[in-house]
CSV table of C-alpha atoms in Angstrom, one decimal:
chain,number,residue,atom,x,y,z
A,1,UNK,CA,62.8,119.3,-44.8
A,2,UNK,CA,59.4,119.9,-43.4
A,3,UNK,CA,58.1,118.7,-40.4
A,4,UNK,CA,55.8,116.0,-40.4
A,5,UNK,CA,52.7,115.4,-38.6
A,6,UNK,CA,52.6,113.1,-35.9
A,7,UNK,CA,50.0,110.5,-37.5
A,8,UNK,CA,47.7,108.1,-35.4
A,9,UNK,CA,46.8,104.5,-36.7
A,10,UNK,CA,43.2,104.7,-34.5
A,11,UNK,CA,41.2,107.8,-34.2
A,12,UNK,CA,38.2,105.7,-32.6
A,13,UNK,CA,35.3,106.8,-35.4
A,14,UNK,CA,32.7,104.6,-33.2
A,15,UNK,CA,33.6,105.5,-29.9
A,16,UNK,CA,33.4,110.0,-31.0
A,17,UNK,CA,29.8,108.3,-32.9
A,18,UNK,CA,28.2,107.5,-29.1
A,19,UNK,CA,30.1,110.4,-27.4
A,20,UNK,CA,27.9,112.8,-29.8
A,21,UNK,CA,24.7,110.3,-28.8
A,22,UNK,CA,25.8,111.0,-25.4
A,23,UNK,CA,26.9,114.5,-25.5
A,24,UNK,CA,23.2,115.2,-27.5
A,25,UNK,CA,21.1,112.9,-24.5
A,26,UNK,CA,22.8,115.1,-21.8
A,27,UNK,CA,22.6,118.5,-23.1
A,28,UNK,CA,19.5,118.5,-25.3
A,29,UNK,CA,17.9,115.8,-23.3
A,30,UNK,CA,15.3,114.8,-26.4
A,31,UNK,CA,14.5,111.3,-24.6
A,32,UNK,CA,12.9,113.7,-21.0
A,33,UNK,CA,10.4,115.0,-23.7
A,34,UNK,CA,7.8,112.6,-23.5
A,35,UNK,CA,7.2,110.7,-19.9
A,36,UNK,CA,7.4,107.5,-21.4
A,37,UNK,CA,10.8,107.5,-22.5
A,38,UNK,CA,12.1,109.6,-19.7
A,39,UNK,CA,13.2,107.1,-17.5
A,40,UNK,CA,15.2,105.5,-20.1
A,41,UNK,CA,18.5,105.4,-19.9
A,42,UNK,CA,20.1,106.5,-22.8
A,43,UNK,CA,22.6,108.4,-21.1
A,44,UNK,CA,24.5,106.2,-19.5
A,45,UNK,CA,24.4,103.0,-22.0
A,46,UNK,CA,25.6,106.0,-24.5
A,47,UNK,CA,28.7,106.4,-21.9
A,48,UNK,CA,29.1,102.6,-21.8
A,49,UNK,CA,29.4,102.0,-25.2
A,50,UNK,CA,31.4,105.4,-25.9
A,51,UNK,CA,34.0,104.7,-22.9
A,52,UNK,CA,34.2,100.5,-24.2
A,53,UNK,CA,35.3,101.9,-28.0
A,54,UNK,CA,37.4,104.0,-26.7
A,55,UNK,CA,39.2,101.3,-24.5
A,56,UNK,CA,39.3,98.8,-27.8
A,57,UNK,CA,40.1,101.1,-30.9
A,58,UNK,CA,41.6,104.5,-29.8
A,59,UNK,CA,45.2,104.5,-29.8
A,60,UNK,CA,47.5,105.9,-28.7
A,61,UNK,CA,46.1,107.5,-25.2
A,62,UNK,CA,47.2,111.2,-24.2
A,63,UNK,CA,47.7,112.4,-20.8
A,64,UNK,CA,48.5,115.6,-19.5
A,65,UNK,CA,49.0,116.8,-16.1
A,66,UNK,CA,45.2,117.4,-15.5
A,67,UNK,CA,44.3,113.7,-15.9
A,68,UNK,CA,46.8,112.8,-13.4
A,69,UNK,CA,45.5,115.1,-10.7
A,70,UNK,CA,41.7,114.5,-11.0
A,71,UNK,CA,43.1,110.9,-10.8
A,72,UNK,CA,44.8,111.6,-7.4
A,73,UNK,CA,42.1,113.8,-6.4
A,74,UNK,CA,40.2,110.7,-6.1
A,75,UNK,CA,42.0,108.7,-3.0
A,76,UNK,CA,41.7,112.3,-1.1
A,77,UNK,CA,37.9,111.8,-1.1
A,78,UNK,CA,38.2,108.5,0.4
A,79,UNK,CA,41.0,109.4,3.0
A,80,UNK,CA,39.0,113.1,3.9
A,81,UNK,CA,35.8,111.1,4.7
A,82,UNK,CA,37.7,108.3,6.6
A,83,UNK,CA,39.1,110.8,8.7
A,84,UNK,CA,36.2,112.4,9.2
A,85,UNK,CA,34.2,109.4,10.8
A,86,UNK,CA,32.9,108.7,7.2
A,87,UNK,CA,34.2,106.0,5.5
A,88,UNK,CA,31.5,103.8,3.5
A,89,UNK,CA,30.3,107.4,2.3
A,90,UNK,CA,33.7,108.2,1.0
A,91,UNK,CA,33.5,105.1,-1.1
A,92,UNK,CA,30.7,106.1,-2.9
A,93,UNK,CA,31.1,109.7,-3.0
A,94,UNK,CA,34.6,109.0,-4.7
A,95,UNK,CA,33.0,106.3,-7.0
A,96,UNK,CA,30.5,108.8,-8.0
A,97,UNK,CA,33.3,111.3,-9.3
A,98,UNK,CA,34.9,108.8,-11.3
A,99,UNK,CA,31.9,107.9,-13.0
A,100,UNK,CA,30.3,111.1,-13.3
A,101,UNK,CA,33.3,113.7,-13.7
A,102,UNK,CA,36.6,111.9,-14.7
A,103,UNK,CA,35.7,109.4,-17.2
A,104,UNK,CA,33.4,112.4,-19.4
A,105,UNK,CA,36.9,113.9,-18.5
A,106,UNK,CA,38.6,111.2,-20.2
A,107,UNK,CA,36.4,110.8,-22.9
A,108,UNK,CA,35.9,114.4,-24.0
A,109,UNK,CA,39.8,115.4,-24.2
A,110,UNK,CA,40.9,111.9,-26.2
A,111,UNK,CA,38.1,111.8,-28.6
A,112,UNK,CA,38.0,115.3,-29.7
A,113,UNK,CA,41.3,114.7,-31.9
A,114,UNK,CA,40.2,117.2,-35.0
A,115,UNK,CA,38.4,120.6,-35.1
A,116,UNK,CA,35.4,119.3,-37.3
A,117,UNK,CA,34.3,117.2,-34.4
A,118,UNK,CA,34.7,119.8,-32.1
A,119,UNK,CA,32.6,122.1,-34.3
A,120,UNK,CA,30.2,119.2,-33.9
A,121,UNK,CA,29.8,119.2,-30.1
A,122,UNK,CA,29.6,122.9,-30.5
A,123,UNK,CA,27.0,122.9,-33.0
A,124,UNK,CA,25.5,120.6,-30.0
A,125,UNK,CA,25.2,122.6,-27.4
A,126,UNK,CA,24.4,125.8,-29.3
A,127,UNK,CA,21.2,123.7,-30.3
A,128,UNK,CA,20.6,122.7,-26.6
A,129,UNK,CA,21.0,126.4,-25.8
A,130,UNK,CA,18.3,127.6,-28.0
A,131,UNK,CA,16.0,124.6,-27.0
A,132,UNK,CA,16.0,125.9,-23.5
A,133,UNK,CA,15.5,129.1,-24.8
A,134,UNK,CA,12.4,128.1,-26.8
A,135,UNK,CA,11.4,126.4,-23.5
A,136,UNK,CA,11.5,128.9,-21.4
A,137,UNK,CA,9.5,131.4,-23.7
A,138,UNK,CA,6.9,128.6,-22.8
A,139,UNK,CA,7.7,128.6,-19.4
A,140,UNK,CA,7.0,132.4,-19.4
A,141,UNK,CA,3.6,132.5,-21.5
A,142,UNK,CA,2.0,129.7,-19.4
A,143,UNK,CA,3.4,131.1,-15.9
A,144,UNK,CA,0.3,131.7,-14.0
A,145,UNK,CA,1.7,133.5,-11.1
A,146,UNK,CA,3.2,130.2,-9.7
A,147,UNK,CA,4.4,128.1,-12.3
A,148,UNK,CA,4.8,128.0,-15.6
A,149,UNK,CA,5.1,124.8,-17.8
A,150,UNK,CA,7.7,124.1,-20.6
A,151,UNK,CA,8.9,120.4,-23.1
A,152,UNK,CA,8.7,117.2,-21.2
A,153,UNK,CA,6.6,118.7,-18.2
A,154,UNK,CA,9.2,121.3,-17.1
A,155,UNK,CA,8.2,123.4,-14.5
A,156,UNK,CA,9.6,126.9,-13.9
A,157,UNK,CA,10.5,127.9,-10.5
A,158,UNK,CA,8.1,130.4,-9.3
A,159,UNK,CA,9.3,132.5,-6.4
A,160,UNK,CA,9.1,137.1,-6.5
A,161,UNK,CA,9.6,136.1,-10.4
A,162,UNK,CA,9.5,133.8,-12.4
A,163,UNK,CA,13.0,131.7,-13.3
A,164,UNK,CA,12.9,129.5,-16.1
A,165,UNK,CA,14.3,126.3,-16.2
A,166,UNK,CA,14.7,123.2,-18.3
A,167,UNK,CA,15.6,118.8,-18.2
A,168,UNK,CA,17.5,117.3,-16.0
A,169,UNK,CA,20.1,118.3,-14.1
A,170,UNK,CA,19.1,121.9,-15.6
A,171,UNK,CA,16.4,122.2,-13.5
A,172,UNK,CA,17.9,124.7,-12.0
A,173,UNK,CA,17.9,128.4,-13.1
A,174,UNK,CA,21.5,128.8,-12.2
A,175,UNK,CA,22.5,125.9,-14.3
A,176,UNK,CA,20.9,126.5,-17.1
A,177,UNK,CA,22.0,129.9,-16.9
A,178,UNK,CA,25.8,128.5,-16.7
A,179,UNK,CA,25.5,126.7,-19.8
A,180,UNK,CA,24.2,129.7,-22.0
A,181,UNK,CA,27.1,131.7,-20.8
A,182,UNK,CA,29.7,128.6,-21.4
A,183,UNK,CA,28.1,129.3,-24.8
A,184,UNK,CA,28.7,132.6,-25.4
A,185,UNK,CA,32.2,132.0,-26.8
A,186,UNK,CA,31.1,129.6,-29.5
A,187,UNK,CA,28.9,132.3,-30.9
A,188,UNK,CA,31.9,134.7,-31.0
A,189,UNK,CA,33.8,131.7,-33.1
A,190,UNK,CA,31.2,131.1,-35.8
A,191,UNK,CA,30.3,134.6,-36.1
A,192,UNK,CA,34.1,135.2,-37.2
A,193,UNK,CA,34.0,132.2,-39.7
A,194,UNK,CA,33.4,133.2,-43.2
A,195,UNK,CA,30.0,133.3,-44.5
A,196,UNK,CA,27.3,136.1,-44.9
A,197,UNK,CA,24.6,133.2,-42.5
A,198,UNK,CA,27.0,133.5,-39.8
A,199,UNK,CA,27.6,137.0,-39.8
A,200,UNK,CA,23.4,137.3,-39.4
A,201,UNK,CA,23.0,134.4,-37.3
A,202,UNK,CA,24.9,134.8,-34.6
A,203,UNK,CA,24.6,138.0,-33.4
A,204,UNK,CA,20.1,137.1,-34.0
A,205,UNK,CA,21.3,134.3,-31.6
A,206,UNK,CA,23.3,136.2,-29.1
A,207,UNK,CA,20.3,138.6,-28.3
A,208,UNK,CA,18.4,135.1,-27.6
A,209,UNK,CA,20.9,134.2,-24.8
A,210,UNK,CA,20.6,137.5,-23.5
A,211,UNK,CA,16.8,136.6,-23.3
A,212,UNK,CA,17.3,133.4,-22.2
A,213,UNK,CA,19.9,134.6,-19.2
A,214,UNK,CA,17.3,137.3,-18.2
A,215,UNK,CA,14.6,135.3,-17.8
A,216,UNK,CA,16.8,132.7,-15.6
A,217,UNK,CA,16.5,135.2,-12.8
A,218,UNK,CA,20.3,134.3,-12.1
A,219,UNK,CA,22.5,137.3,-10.7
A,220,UNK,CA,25.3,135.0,-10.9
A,221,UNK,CA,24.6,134.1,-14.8
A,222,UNK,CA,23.9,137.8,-15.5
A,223,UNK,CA,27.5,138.7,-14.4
A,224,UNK,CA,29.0,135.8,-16.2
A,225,UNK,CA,27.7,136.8,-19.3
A,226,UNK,CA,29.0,140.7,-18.6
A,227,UNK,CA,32.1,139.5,-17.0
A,228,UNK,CA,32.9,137.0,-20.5
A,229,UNK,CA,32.2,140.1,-23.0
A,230,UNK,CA,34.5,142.4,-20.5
A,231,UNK,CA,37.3,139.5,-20.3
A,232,UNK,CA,37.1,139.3,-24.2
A,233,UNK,CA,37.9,142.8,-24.9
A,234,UNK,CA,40.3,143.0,-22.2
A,235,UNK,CA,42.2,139.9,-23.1
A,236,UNK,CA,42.6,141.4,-26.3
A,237,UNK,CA,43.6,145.1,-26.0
A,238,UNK,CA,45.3,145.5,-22.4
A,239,UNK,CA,48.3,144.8,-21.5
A,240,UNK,CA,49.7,142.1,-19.2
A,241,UNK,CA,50.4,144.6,-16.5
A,242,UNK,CA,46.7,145.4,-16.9
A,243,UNK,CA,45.4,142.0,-16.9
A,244,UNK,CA,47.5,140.6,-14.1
A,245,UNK,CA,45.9,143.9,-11.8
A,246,UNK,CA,42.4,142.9,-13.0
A,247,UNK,CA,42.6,139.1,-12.1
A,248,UNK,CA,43.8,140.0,-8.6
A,249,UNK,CA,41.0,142.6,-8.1
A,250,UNK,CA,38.2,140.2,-9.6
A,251,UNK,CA,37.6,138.0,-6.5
A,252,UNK,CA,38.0,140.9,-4.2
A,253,UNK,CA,35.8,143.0,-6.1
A,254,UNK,CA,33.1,140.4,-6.6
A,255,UNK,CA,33.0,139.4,-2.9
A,256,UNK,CA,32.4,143.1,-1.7
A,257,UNK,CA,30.2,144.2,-4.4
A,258,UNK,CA,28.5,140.9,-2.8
A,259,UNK,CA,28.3,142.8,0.6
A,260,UNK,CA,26.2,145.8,-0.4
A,261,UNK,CA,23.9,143.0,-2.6
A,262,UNK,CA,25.2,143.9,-5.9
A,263,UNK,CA,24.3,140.4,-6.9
A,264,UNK,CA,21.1,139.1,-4.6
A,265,UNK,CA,18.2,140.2,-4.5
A,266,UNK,CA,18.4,141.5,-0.7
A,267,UNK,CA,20.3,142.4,2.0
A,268,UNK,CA,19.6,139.1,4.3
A,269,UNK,CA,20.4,137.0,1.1
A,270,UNK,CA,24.0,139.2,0.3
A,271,UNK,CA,24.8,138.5,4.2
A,272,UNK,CA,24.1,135.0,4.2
A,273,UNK,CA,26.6,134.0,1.1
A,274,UNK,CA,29.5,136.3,2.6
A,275,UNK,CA,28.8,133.5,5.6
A,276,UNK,CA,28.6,130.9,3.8
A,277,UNK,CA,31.7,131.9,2.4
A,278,UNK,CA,33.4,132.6,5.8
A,279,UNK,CA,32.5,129.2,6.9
A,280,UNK,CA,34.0,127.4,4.2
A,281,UNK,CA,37.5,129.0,5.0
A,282,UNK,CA,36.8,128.0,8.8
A,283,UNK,CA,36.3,125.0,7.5
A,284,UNK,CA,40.0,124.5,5.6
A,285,UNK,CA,41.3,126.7,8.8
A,286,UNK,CA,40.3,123.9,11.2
A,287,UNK,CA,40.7,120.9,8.6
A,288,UNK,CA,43.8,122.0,6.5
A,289,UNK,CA,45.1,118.4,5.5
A,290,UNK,CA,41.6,117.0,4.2
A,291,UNK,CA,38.7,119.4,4.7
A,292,UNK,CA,35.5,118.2,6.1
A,293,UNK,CA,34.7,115.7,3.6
A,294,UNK,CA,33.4,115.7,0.4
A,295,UNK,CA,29.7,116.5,0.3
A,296,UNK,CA,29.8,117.4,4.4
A,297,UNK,CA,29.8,121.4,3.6
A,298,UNK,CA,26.1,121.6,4.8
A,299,UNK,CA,26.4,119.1,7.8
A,300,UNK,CA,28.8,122.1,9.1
A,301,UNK,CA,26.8,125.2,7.8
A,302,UNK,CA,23.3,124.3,7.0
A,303,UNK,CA,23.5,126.1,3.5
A,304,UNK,CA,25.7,125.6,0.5
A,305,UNK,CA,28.8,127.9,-0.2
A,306,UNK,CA,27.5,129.1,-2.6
A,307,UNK,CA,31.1,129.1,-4.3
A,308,UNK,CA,32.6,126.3,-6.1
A,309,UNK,CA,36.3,127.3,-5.4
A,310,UNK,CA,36.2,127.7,-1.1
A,311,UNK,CA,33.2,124.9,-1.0
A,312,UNK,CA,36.0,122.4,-2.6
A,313,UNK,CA,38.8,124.0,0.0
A,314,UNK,CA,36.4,123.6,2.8
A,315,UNK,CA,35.2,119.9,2.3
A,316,UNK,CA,38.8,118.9,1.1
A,317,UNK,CA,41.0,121.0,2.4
A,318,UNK,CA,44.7,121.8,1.0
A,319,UNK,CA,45.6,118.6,-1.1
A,320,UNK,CA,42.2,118.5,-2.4
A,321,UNK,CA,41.6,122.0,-3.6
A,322,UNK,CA,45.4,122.2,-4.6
A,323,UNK,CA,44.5,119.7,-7.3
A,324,UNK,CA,41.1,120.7,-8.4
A,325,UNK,CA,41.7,124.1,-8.9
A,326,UNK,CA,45.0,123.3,-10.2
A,327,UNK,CA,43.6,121.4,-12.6
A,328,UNK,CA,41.4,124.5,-13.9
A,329,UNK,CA,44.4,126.8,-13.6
A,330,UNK,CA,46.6,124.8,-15.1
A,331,UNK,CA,44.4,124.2,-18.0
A,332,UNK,CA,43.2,128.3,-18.2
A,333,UNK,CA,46.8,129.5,-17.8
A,334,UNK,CA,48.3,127.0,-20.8
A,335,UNK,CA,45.4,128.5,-23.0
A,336,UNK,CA,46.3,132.3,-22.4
A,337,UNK,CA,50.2,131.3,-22.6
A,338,UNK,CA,49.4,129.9,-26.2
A,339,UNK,CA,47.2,133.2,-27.1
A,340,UNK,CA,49.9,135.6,-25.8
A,341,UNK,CA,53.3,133.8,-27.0
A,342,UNK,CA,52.4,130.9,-29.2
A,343,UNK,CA,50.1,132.2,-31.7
A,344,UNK,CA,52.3,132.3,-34.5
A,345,UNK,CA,54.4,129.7,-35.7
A,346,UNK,CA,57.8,131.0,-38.1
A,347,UNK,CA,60.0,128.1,-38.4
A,348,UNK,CA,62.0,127.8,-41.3
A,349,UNK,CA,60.6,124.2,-41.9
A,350,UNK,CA,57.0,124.7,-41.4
A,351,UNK,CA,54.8,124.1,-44.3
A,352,UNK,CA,52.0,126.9,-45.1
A,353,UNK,CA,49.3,124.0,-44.5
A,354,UNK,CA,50.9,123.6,-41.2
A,355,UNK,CA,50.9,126.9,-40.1
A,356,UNK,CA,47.1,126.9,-41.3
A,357,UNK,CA,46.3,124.2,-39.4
A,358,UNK,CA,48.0,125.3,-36.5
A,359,UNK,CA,46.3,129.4,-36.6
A,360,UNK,CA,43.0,127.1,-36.5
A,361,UNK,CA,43.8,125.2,-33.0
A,362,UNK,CA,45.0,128.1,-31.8
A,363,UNK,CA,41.6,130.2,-32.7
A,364,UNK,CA,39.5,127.1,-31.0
A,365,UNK,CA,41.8,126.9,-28.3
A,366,UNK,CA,40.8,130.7,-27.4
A,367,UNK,CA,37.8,129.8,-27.9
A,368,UNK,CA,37.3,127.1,-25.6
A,369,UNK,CA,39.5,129.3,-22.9
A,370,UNK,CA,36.8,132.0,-23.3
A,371,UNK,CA,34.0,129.7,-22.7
A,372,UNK,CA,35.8,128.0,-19.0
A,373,UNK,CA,36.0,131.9,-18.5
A,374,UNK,CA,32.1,131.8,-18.2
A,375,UNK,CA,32.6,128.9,-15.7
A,376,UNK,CA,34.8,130.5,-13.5
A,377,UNK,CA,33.0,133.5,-13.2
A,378,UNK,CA,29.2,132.2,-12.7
A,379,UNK,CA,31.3,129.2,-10.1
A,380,UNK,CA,32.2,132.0,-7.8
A,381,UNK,CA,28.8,132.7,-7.2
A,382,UNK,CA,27.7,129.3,-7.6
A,383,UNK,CA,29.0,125.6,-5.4
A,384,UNK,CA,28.9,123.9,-9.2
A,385,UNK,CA,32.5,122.5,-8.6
A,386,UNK,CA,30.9,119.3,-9.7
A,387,UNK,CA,28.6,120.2,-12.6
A,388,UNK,CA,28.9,117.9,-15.6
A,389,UNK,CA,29.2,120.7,-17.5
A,390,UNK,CA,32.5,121.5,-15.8
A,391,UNK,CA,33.9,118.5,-16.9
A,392,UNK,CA,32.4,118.4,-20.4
A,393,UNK,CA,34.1,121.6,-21.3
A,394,UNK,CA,37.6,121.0,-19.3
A,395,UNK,CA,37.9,118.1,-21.6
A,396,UNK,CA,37.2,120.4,-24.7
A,397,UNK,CA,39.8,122.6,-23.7
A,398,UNK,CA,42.4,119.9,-22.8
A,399,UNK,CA,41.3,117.9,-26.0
A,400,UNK,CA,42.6,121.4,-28.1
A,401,UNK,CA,46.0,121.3,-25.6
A,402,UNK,CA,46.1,117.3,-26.8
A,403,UNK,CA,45.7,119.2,-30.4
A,404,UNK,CA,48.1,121.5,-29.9
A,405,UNK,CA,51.0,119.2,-28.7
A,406,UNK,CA,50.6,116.8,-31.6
A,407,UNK,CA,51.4,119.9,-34.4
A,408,UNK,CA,54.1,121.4,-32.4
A,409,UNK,CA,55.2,118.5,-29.7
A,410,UNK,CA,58.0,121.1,-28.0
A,411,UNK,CA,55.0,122.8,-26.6
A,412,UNK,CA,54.4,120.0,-24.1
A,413,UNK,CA,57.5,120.6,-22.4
A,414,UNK,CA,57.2,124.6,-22.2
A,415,UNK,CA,53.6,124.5,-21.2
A,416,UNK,CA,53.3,121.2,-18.6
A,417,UNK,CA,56.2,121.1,-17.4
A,418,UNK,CA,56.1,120.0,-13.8
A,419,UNK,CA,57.5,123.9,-12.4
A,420,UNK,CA,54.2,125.1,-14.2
A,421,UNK,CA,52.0,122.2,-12.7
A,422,UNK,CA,53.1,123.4,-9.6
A,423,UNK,CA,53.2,127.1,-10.4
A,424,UNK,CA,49.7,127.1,-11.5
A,425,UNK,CA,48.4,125.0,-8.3
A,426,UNK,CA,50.2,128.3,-6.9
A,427,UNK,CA,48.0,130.7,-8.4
A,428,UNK,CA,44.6,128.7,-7.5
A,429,UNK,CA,45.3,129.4,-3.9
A,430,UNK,CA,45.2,133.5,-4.5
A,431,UNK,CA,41.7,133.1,-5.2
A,432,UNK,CA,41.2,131.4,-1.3
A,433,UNK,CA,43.2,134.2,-0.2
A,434,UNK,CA,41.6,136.8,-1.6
A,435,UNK,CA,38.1,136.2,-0.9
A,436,UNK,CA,39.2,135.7,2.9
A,437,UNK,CA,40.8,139.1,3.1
A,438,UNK,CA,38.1,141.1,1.5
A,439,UNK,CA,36.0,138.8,3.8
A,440,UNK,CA,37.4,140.9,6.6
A,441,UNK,CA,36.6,143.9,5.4
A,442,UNK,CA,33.1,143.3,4.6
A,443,UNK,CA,31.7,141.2,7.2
């Protein structure tokens, strides 16, 4: 007899509807174009109403590990700042992540419940992607030495060159350049579907993100988009031997390379993040249990860590990190665990539609896992531990996990079982340890 599909009464149809609305006003930002409607806010009633019908017609919830540690990750902000003479602040602080990173979180990895709407979001954010693109080509021809001027009244950042920027939250160089690189991966995925558009379009686009992330002016988003095409063709020819001695090198590679100013633009400005760096360990040396306190990194250094993984470890110490870069691990390992023994699926009593079905997750799946690839690499040069866009695309990659489970349900007990969990929470800590031993070397 062949298996049969788990089915689900409510899918929540309304609730995706104003998570698209949403996912379009944060991205492409279409509201910010014109100052009289940029003040509005779209954003979050969009959230509102997409979080409400989720509440009333999706059913049945799914959890995995993740949701459960960015839960408990939450108390630890409170607790860090009360013990650091800091309490009110770690109120809001820990209000503002719920808000702003675990209920996107939420929303993003139980609405996504088929491929075609996660071809939507994609089709999203490769639209936003190009917008910022088009943007900055504006940017560039009205930059007068100082500034130039792009949609909405965007203003490029004009320093020895000129860095383009965009809306919002993207007004930033390094964030914008982040996002195109996130990107990168979706190209790779329609280029590979059938059709003689795609196979001209997406390469025609992929030379516009390399545009796009020259003109950002980030050496951080330059890497990431080298270090994804690398990972890509090393994930899929070398072996594991290989791969597991070019993850351990990675951080210690990247932080000396950093040293001789492989990746700023001088010698003062390489120095400073290897200090930065350096402080945030002293920081989790001093404050093991609970850091410094969420958001205190500066108060202790003057500058930003410029590093998302040993900011977090600084301002929250061991629990803290332990959890937030569990939850990435967690979620990055399960992915290359499903390319590298779970592609196929050769039970007797699987259907040929079933085993369709489930070659398709498994191609987004990889797909997703190469775009937080992008994340991880341009975060290490980057304190975006934060970002939205973090979040967004974590719950894109734990919505296909969600996917996953449903077709083959024994997967949930290979792949989250609570030895992983803590295996993977593990593994987030080599990346601490690394950086603070090629730290003694190069400073």
């Amino acid at each position: 007899m062949a298996r049969q599909f788990p089915t689900k009464e409510k899918n929540a149809g309304l609730a995706f509807f104003f998570l698209f609305l949403y996912t379009i006003s944060v991205l492409i930002r279409p509201h910010e174009f014109s100052l009289a409607t940029s003040n509005y806010f779209f954003i979050k009633v969009f959230a509102i109403l997409a979080f409400a019908f989720t509440l009333i017609s999706l059913r049945p919830f799914k959890f995995l590990p993740q949701h459960y540690m960015l839960l408990g990750f939450t108390p630890l902000i409170m607790i860090s700042a009360f013990l650091n003479g800091w309490g009110t602040g770690g109120i809001v602080e820990a209000q503002k992540f719920f808000v702003a990173s675990i209920i996107p979180f939420f929303l993003y990895s139980n609405l996504i419940t088929s491929i075609s709407r996660q071809k939507l979001l994609m089709y999203v954010s490769l639209a936003a992607s190009l917008i910022m693109i088009y943007n900055g080509y504006l940017q560039q021809n009205s930059f007068d030495g100082v500034m130039g001027y792009g949609l909405g009244n965007s203003v490029s950042v004009g320093r020895a060159e000129m860095r383009i920027t965009y809306l919002g939250f993207f007004g930033d160089p390094n964030d914008l350049g982040m996002f195109l690189v996130m990107n990168l991966a979706f190209l790779g995925y329609f280029y590979s579907e059938k059709g003689k558009l795609n196979t001209i379009l997406m390469p025609a686009i992929f030379l516009l993100f390399c545009y796009g992330v020259l003109i950002t002016g980030s050496r951080g988003t330059i890497l990431g988009l080298l270090g994804v095409i690398f990972a890509y063709f090393l994930l899929k020819k070398a072996g594991a031997k290989l791969i597991l001695f070019a993850v351990i090198l990675a951080p210690i590679a990247a932080t000396l390379m950093s040293k001789f100013g492989g990746f700023s633009s001088s010698e003062s400005s390489a120095n400073g993040r290897l200090e930065a760096w350096y402080a945030g360990i002293q920081m989790l040396i001093g404050n093991p249990v609970f850091g410094v306190g969420k958001g205190n990194f500066m108060d202790h250094h003057g500058l930003v860590a410029h590093n998302s993984f040993i900011h977090v470890a600084g301002e929250m110490g061991v629990p803290g990190y332990s959890l937030w870069g569990g939850v990435i691990v967690l979620s990055m390992f399960v992915a290359y665990r499903v390319k590298k023994e779970f592609t196929d699926w050769n039970a007797d009593d699987v259907t040929e539609e079933q085993k369709e079905l489930y070659a398709a997750e498994v191609k987004m799946n990889q797909t997703l896992f190469f775009s937080m690839i992008g994340f991880m690499i341009t975060a290490f040069f980057l304190s975006r531990q934060f970002t939205l866009l973090l979040f967004i695309y974590l719950g894109m990659l734990t919505a296909s996990h969600i996917r996953l489970i449903n077709i083959r349900p024994e997967l949930k007990d290979i792949l989250f079982s609570t030895k992983m969990v803590f295996k993977c929470i593990g593994y987030s800590w080599f990346i601490i340890v690394a950086v603070y031993m090629a730290l003694k070397v190069g400073l």
